[in-house]
PDB file of C-alpha atoms in Angstrom:
ATOM      1  CA  MET A   1     115.768 127.709  87.984  1.00 38.00           C
ATOM      2  CA  ILE A   2     115.835 126.171  91.582  1.00 40.00           C
ATOM      3  CA  GLN A   3     119.201 127.238  93.544  1.00 38.00           C
ATOM      4  CA  ARG A   4     120.577 124.348  95.317  1.00 37.00           C
ATOM      5  CA  PRO A   5     121.559 124.888  98.813  1.00 36.00           C
ATOM      6  CA  LYS A   6     125.075 123.948  99.704  1.00 37.00           C
ATOM      7  CA  GLN A   7     125.692 121.454 102.690  1.00 38.00           C
ATOM      8  CA  GLY A   8     128.260 120.478 104.122  1.00 36.00           C
ATOM      9  CA  LYS A   9     129.260 116.231 103.430  1.00 40.00           C
ATOM     10  CA  VAL A  10     128.613 114.205 106.202  1.00 41.00           C
ATOM     11  CA  GLY A  11     131.705 112.191 104.366  1.00 49.00           C
ATOM     12  CA  SER A  12     129.479 109.670 102.204  1.00 65.00           C
ATOM     13  CA  ALA A  13     126.911 109.398  99.765  1.00 81.00           C
ATOM     14  CA  PRO A  14     122.966 109.074 100.373  1.00 89.00           C
ATOM     15  CA  ARG A  15     122.333 105.326 100.885  1.00 93.00           C
ATOM     16  CA  VAL A  16     118.466 104.037  99.446  1.00 96.00           C
ATOM     17  CA  ARG A  17     117.315 100.826 100.389  1.00 96.00           C
ATOM     18  CA  VAL A  18     114.667  99.101  98.222  1.00 96.00           C
ATOM     19  CA  LEU A  19     112.686  96.441  99.643  1.00 94.00           C
ATOM     20  CA  GLY A  20     109.373  94.682  98.457  1.00 91.00           C
ATOM     21  CA  SER A  21     110.621  94.687  94.725  1.00 79.00           C
ATOM     22  CA  ARG A  22     109.667  90.886  93.287  1.00 80.00           C
ATOM     23  CA  GLY A  23     109.293  89.160  89.490  1.00 78.00           C
ATOM     24  CA  PRO A  24     111.464  89.304  86.771  1.00 79.00           C
ATOM     25  CA  ASP A  25     112.407  92.817  86.448  1.00 87.00           C
ATOM     26  CA  ARG A  26     112.649  93.200  90.381  1.00 90.00           C
ATOM     27  CA  HIS A  27     117.049  93.935  90.367  1.00 92.00           C
ATOM     28  CA  THR A  28     116.394  96.653  87.547  1.00 93.00           C
ATOM     29  CA  GLN A  29     113.312  97.920  89.206  1.00 94.00           C
ATOM     30  CA  ALA A  30     115.192  98.103  92.603  1.00 96.00           C
ATOM     31  CA  ALA A  31     118.447 100.105  90.619  1.00 96.00           C
ATOM     32  CA  LEU A  32     116.044 102.223  89.103  1.00 97.00           C
ATOM     33  CA  VAL A  33     114.347 103.445  92.516  1.00 97.00           C
ATOM     34  CA  ARG A  34     117.689 103.763  93.935  1.00 97.00           C
ATOM     35  CA  ARG A  35     119.052 105.850  91.035  1.00 97.00           C
ATOM     36  CA  ALA A  36     115.662 108.181  91.606  1.00 98.00           C
ATOM     37  CA  ALA A  37     115.950 108.684  95.304  1.00 97.00           C
ATOM     38  CA  LYS A  38     119.424 109.920  95.005  1.00 96.00           C
ATOM     39  CA  GLU A  39     118.524 111.920  92.290  1.00 96.00           C
ATOM     40  CA  ALA A  40     115.726 113.358  94.026  1.00 96.00           C
ATOM     41  CA  LEU A  41     118.106 113.954  97.043  1.00 94.00           C
ATOM     42  CA  HIS A  42     120.348 116.035  94.818  1.00 93.00           C
ATOM     43  CA  SER A  43     117.886 117.965  92.920  1.00 94.00           C
ATOM     44  CA  GLY A  44     115.891 118.720  96.283  1.00 93.00           C
ATOM     45  CA  GLY A  45     119.419 120.440  97.548  1.00 90.00           C
ATOM     46  CA  TRP A  46     120.580 117.111  99.957  1.00 87.00           C
ATOM     47  CA  ASP A  47     124.192 116.284  99.379  1.00 77.00           C
ATOM     48  CA  GLY A  48     124.640 114.966 102.632  1.00 80.00           C
ATOM     49  CA  ALA A  49     124.896 111.455 103.791  1.00 85.00           C
ATOM     50  CA  ALA A  50     121.538 109.640 104.967  1.00 89.00           C
ATOM     51  CA  THR A  51     119.620 106.824 104.479  1.00 94.00           C
ATOM     52  CA  ILE A  52     116.484 106.133 102.991  1.00 96.00           C
ATOM     53  CA  ASP A  53     114.184 103.349 102.853  1.00 97.00           C
ATOM     54  CA  VAL A  54     111.621 102.903  99.746  1.00 98.00           C
ATOM     55  CA  LEU A  55     109.143 100.021  99.879  1.00 97.00           C
ATOM     56  CA  LEU A  56     107.253  99.085  96.738  1.00 97.00           C
ATOM     57  CA  ARG A  57     104.023  97.612  97.380  1.00 96.00           C
ATOM     58  CA  ASP A  58     101.001  95.949  95.916  1.00 94.00           C
ATOM     59  CA  GLU A  59      97.315  97.476  96.254  1.00 95.00           C
ATOM     60  CA  ASP A  60      95.852  95.699  99.240  1.00 95.00           C
ATOM     61  CA  ALA A  61      98.807  96.669 101.202  1.00 95.00           C
ATOM     62  CA  MET A  62      99.132 100.465 100.130  1.00 95.00           C
ATOM     63  CA  ARG A  63      95.207 100.317 100.929  1.00 96.00           C
ATOM     64  CA  SER A  64      96.286  99.249 104.329  1.00 96.00           C
ATOM     65  CA  ILE A  65      99.143 101.602 105.127  1.00 96.00           C
ATOM     66  CA  ASN A  66      96.835 104.708 104.076  1.00 94.00           C
ATOM     67  CA  ALA A  67      94.300 103.688 106.286  1.00 95.00           C
ATOM     68  CA  ARG A  68      96.666 102.855 109.506  1.00 96.00           C
ATOM     69  CA  SER A  69      98.909 106.364 108.872  1.00 95.00           C
ATOM     70  CA  ARG A  70      96.045 108.318 107.257  1.00 94.00           C
ATOM     71  CA  GLY A  71      92.758 107.171 108.116  1.00 93.00           C
ATOM     72  CA  VAL A  72      91.949 107.080 104.325  1.00 93.00           C
ATOM     73  CA  GLU A  73      90.526 103.824 103.166  1.00 92.00           C
ATOM     74  CA  GLU A  74      91.763 103.982  99.803  1.00 93.00           C
ATOM     75  CA  SER A  75      94.702 102.731  98.165  1.00 91.00           C
ATOM     76  CA  THR A  76      96.796 106.005  96.728  1.00 95.00           C
ATOM     77  CA  ASP A  77      99.992 105.863  94.678  1.00 97.00           C
ATOM     78  CA  VAL A  78     102.856 107.094  97.220  1.00 98.00           C
ATOM     79  CA  LEU A  79     103.111 107.687 100.725  1.00 97.00           C
ATOM     80  CA  SER A  80     106.439 109.789 102.634  1.00 97.00           C
ATOM     81  CA  PHE A  81     106.923 108.855 105.774  1.00 97.00           C
ATOM     82  CA  PRO A  82     109.614 111.787 106.786  1.00 94.00           C
ATOM     83  CA  LEU A  83     111.188 111.836 110.345  1.00 89.00           C
ATOM     84  CA  PHE A  84     112.498 115.450 110.164  1.00 84.00           C
ATOM     85  CA  ASP A  85     110.186 118.782 109.834  1.00 83.00           C
ATOM     86  CA  LEU A  86     111.854 120.085 107.540  1.00 84.00           C
ATOM     87  CA  HIS A  87     111.433 122.551 104.458  1.00 84.00           C
ATOM     88  CA  PRO A  88     112.811 122.892 101.259  1.00 88.00           C
ATOM     89  CA  GLY A  89     116.814 123.261 101.352  1.00 76.00           C
ATOM     90  CA  GLU A  90     117.085 122.787 105.354  1.00 73.00           C
ATOM     91  CA  VAL A  91     119.452 120.341 106.594  1.00 68.00           C
ATOM     92  CA  VAL A  92     118.674 117.884 109.295  1.00 62.00           C
ATOM     93  CA  PRO A  93     120.360 118.809 112.459  1.00 56.00           C
ATOM     94  CA  ARG A  94     123.847 117.692 112.626  1.00 52.00           C
ATOM     95  CA  ASP A  95     122.659 115.397 115.909  1.00 51.00           C
ATOM     96  CA  PRO A  96     119.406 114.807 115.412  1.00 58.00           C
ATOM     97  CA  PHE A  97     119.651 111.841 117.509  1.00 63.00           C
ATOM     98  CA  ILE A  98     122.458 110.174 119.686  1.00 69.00           C
ATOM     99  CA  LEU A  99     124.020 107.601 116.736  1.00 70.00           C
ATOM    100  CA  PRO A 100     126.323 105.066 117.362  1.00 79.00           C
ATOM    101  CA  PRO A 101     129.430 106.214 115.395  1.00 80.00           C
ATOM    102  CA  GLY A 102     129.478 105.921 111.732  1.00 78.00           C
ATOM    103  CA  THR A 103     125.430 105.318 111.578  1.00 79.00           C
ATOM    104  CA  LEU A 104     123.968 107.423 109.393  1.00 83.00           C
ATOM    105  CA  PRO A 105     120.395 109.901 110.256  1.00 83.00           C
ATOM    106  CA  HIS A 106     117.492 107.936 108.398  1.00 89.00           C
ATOM    107  CA  LEU A 107     115.458 110.895 106.418  1.00 92.00           C
ATOM    108  CA  GLY A 108     112.126 108.367 106.274  1.00 95.00           C
ATOM    109  CA  ASP A 109     110.635 105.823 104.064  1.00 98.00           C
ATOM    110  CA  VAL A 110     108.862 105.995 100.965  1.00 98.00           C
ATOM    111  CA  VAL A 111     106.195 103.798 100.041  1.00 98.00           C
ATOM    112  CA  VAL A 112     105.113 103.816  96.585  1.00 98.00           C
ATOM    113  CA  CYS A 113     102.208 101.173  94.916  1.00 97.00           C
ATOM    114  CA  ILE A 114     104.027  99.186  92.170  1.00 95.00           C
ATOM    115  CA  SER A 115     100.596  98.052  90.171  1.00 94.00           C
ATOM    116  CA  ARG A 116      99.391 101.847  90.514  1.00 96.00           C
ATOM    117  CA  ALA A 117     102.722 102.486  89.115  1.00 96.00           C
ATOM    118  CA  GLY A 118     101.569 100.725  85.920  1.00 95.00           C
ATOM    119  CA  GLU A 119      98.287 101.988  85.642  1.00 96.00           C
ATOM    120  CA  GLN A 120      99.470 105.641  85.629  1.00 97.00           C
ATOM    121  CA  ALA A 121     102.151 104.954  83.068  1.00 96.00           C
ATOM    122  CA  LEU A 122      99.299 103.633  80.757  1.00 96.00           C
ATOM    123  CA  GLU A 123      96.609 106.721  81.618  1.00 96.00           C
ATOM    124  CA  TYR A 124      99.752 109.153  81.252  1.00 94.00           C
ATOM    125  CA  GLY A 125     100.943 107.883  77.972  1.00 93.00           C
ATOM    126  CA  HIS A 126     104.566 107.102  79.255  1.00 94.00           C
ATOM    127  CA  SER A 127     106.665 104.275  80.320  1.00 95.00           C
ATOM    128  CA  PHE A 128     106.316 102.042  83.410  1.00 96.00           C
ATOM    129  CA  GLU A 129     110.122 102.851  83.943  1.00 96.00           C
ATOM    130  CA  ARG A 130     108.895 106.823  84.294  1.00 97.00           C
ATOM    131  CA  GLU A 131     106.470 106.714  86.490  1.00 97.00           C
ATOM    132  CA  LEU A 132     108.018 104.105  89.274  1.00 98.00           C
ATOM    133  CA  ALA A 133     111.177 106.898  89.138  1.00 98.00           C
ATOM    134  CA  TYR A 134     108.300 109.924  88.890  1.00 98.00           C
ATOM    135  CA  LEU A 135     106.423 108.381  91.633  1.00 98.00           C
ATOM    136  CA  THR A 136     109.873 107.991  93.948  1.00 98.00           C
ATOM    137  CA  VAL A 137     111.022 111.266  93.274  1.00 98.00           C
ATOM    138  CA  HIS A 138     107.910 112.811  94.636  1.00 98.00           C
ATOM    139  CA  GLY A 139     108.096 110.645  98.122  1.00 98.00           C
ATOM    140  CA  VAL A 140     111.456 111.361  98.274  1.00 98.00           C
ATOM    141  CA  LEU A 141     111.039 115.591  97.671  1.00 97.00           C
ATOM    142  CA  HIS A 142     108.322 115.280 100.627  1.00 97.00           C
ATOM    143  CA  LEU A 143     110.786 114.041 102.895  1.00 95.00           C
ATOM    144  CA  LEU A 144     112.737 116.803 102.507  1.00 94.00           C
ATOM    145  CA  GLY A 145     109.531 118.831 102.842  1.00 93.00           C
ATOM    146  CA  TYR A 146     108.560 120.010  99.184  1.00 96.00           C
ATOM    147  CA  ASP A 147     105.092 120.210  99.543  1.00 95.00           C
ATOM    148  CA  HIS A 148     102.174 120.901  96.626  1.00 94.00           C
ATOM    149  CA  GLU A 149      99.670 122.768  98.440  1.00 93.00           C
ATOM    150  CA  GLU A 150     100.594 126.319  97.121  1.00 94.00           C
ATOM    151  CA  PRO A 151     100.854 127.278  93.855  1.00 95.00           C
ATOM    152  CA  ALA A 152     104.868 128.684  94.516  1.00 94.00           C
ATOM    153  CA  ASP A 153     105.698 125.410  96.478  1.00 94.00           C
ATOM    154  CA  ARG A 154     103.733 123.157  93.514  1.00 95.00           C
ATOM    155  CA  ARG A 155     106.206 124.674  91.252  1.00 96.00           C
ATOM    156  CA  MET A 156     108.954 124.411  93.053  1.00 95.00           C
ATOM    157  CA  MET A 157     108.447 120.763  93.485  1.00 96.00           C
ATOM    158  CA  ARG A 158     107.488 119.985  90.058  1.00 96.00           C
ATOM    159  CA  GLU A 159     111.005 121.976  88.858  1.00 96.00           C
ATOM    160  CA  CYS A 160     112.783 119.342  91.171  1.00 96.00           C
ATOM    161  CA  GLU A 161     110.856 116.482  90.047  1.00 97.00           C
ATOM    162  CA  GLU A 162     111.767 117.270  86.210  1.00 96.00           C
ATOM    163  CA  LEU A 163     115.209 118.024  86.874  1.00 96.00           C
ATOM    164  CA  SER A 164     115.417 114.725  88.542  1.00 97.00           C
ATOM    165  CA  LEU A 165     114.213 112.854  85.587  1.00 97.00           C
ATOM    166  CA  ALA A 166     115.714 114.468  82.944  1.00 96.00           C
ATOM    167  CA  ALA A 167     119.079 113.544  84.817  1.00 96.00           C
ATOM    168  CA  LEU A 168     117.629 109.887  84.365  1.00 97.00           C
ATOM    169  CA  GLY A 169     117.155 110.223  80.844  1.00 96.00           C
ATOM    170  CA  LEU A 170     113.392 110.088  81.611  1.00 96.00           C
ATOM    171  CA  PRO A 171     111.950 113.708  80.814  1.00 90.00           C
ATOM    172  CA  ARG A 172     108.675 114.316  79.925  1.00 84.00           C
ATOM    173  CA  PRO A 173     107.255 113.479  76.584  1.00 75.00           C
ATOM    174  CA  GLY A 174     106.657 115.834  73.896  1.00 67.00           C
TER     175      GLY A 174
END
C-alpha cells in the first residue's frame, strides 16, 4: 500500500479547470474530470492548494500538440505538461515564483484526447467514464512526478491510479 506523504495545507483545496468539453454531456464530463484530477492529487500524495488545467481535445488537436511538444507526428491519448520537476511524494517549493497574494501555484496542464478515450473504452471493455477518469488520473500523476518507465515506478503509479478510480466508484472490471 502506498504511504501518502503529508504536506502542509496551504489553505484551500486544489482547483481544477476543465477546458474544451463539448456536446450534451459536457457538464457531466467536466465534473468527472474535476473529481478524477482531485482524487489523483489525493492518491498521489498531494494535499496542498494548487491549480491544474485539463484540456479535452479531439484527435487532430492532439496530433498537433504532440508534434509541437514532443516532435511525434501522431495522436495520443493523454499528455502532461508539469511546471515542476517533482518526484512522487515531493512538494512544490513554498515560493517557486513570486505570486500575488492569494494566487495558488499551478502544477501544470493535462491534455486528454476525448475521442481516444471513447475508442479505448470500447477496446478495453469498460465505460467511457472509466477511461476518461483513468486518462485524467494518469495525466495528473505525471504532474506529480509519477512515471511508468521502470517496473517499480510503474507498480507505484498503477496503484495510485487504481486507488483513485476505486474512490471514484470506477474500479477495474472483474
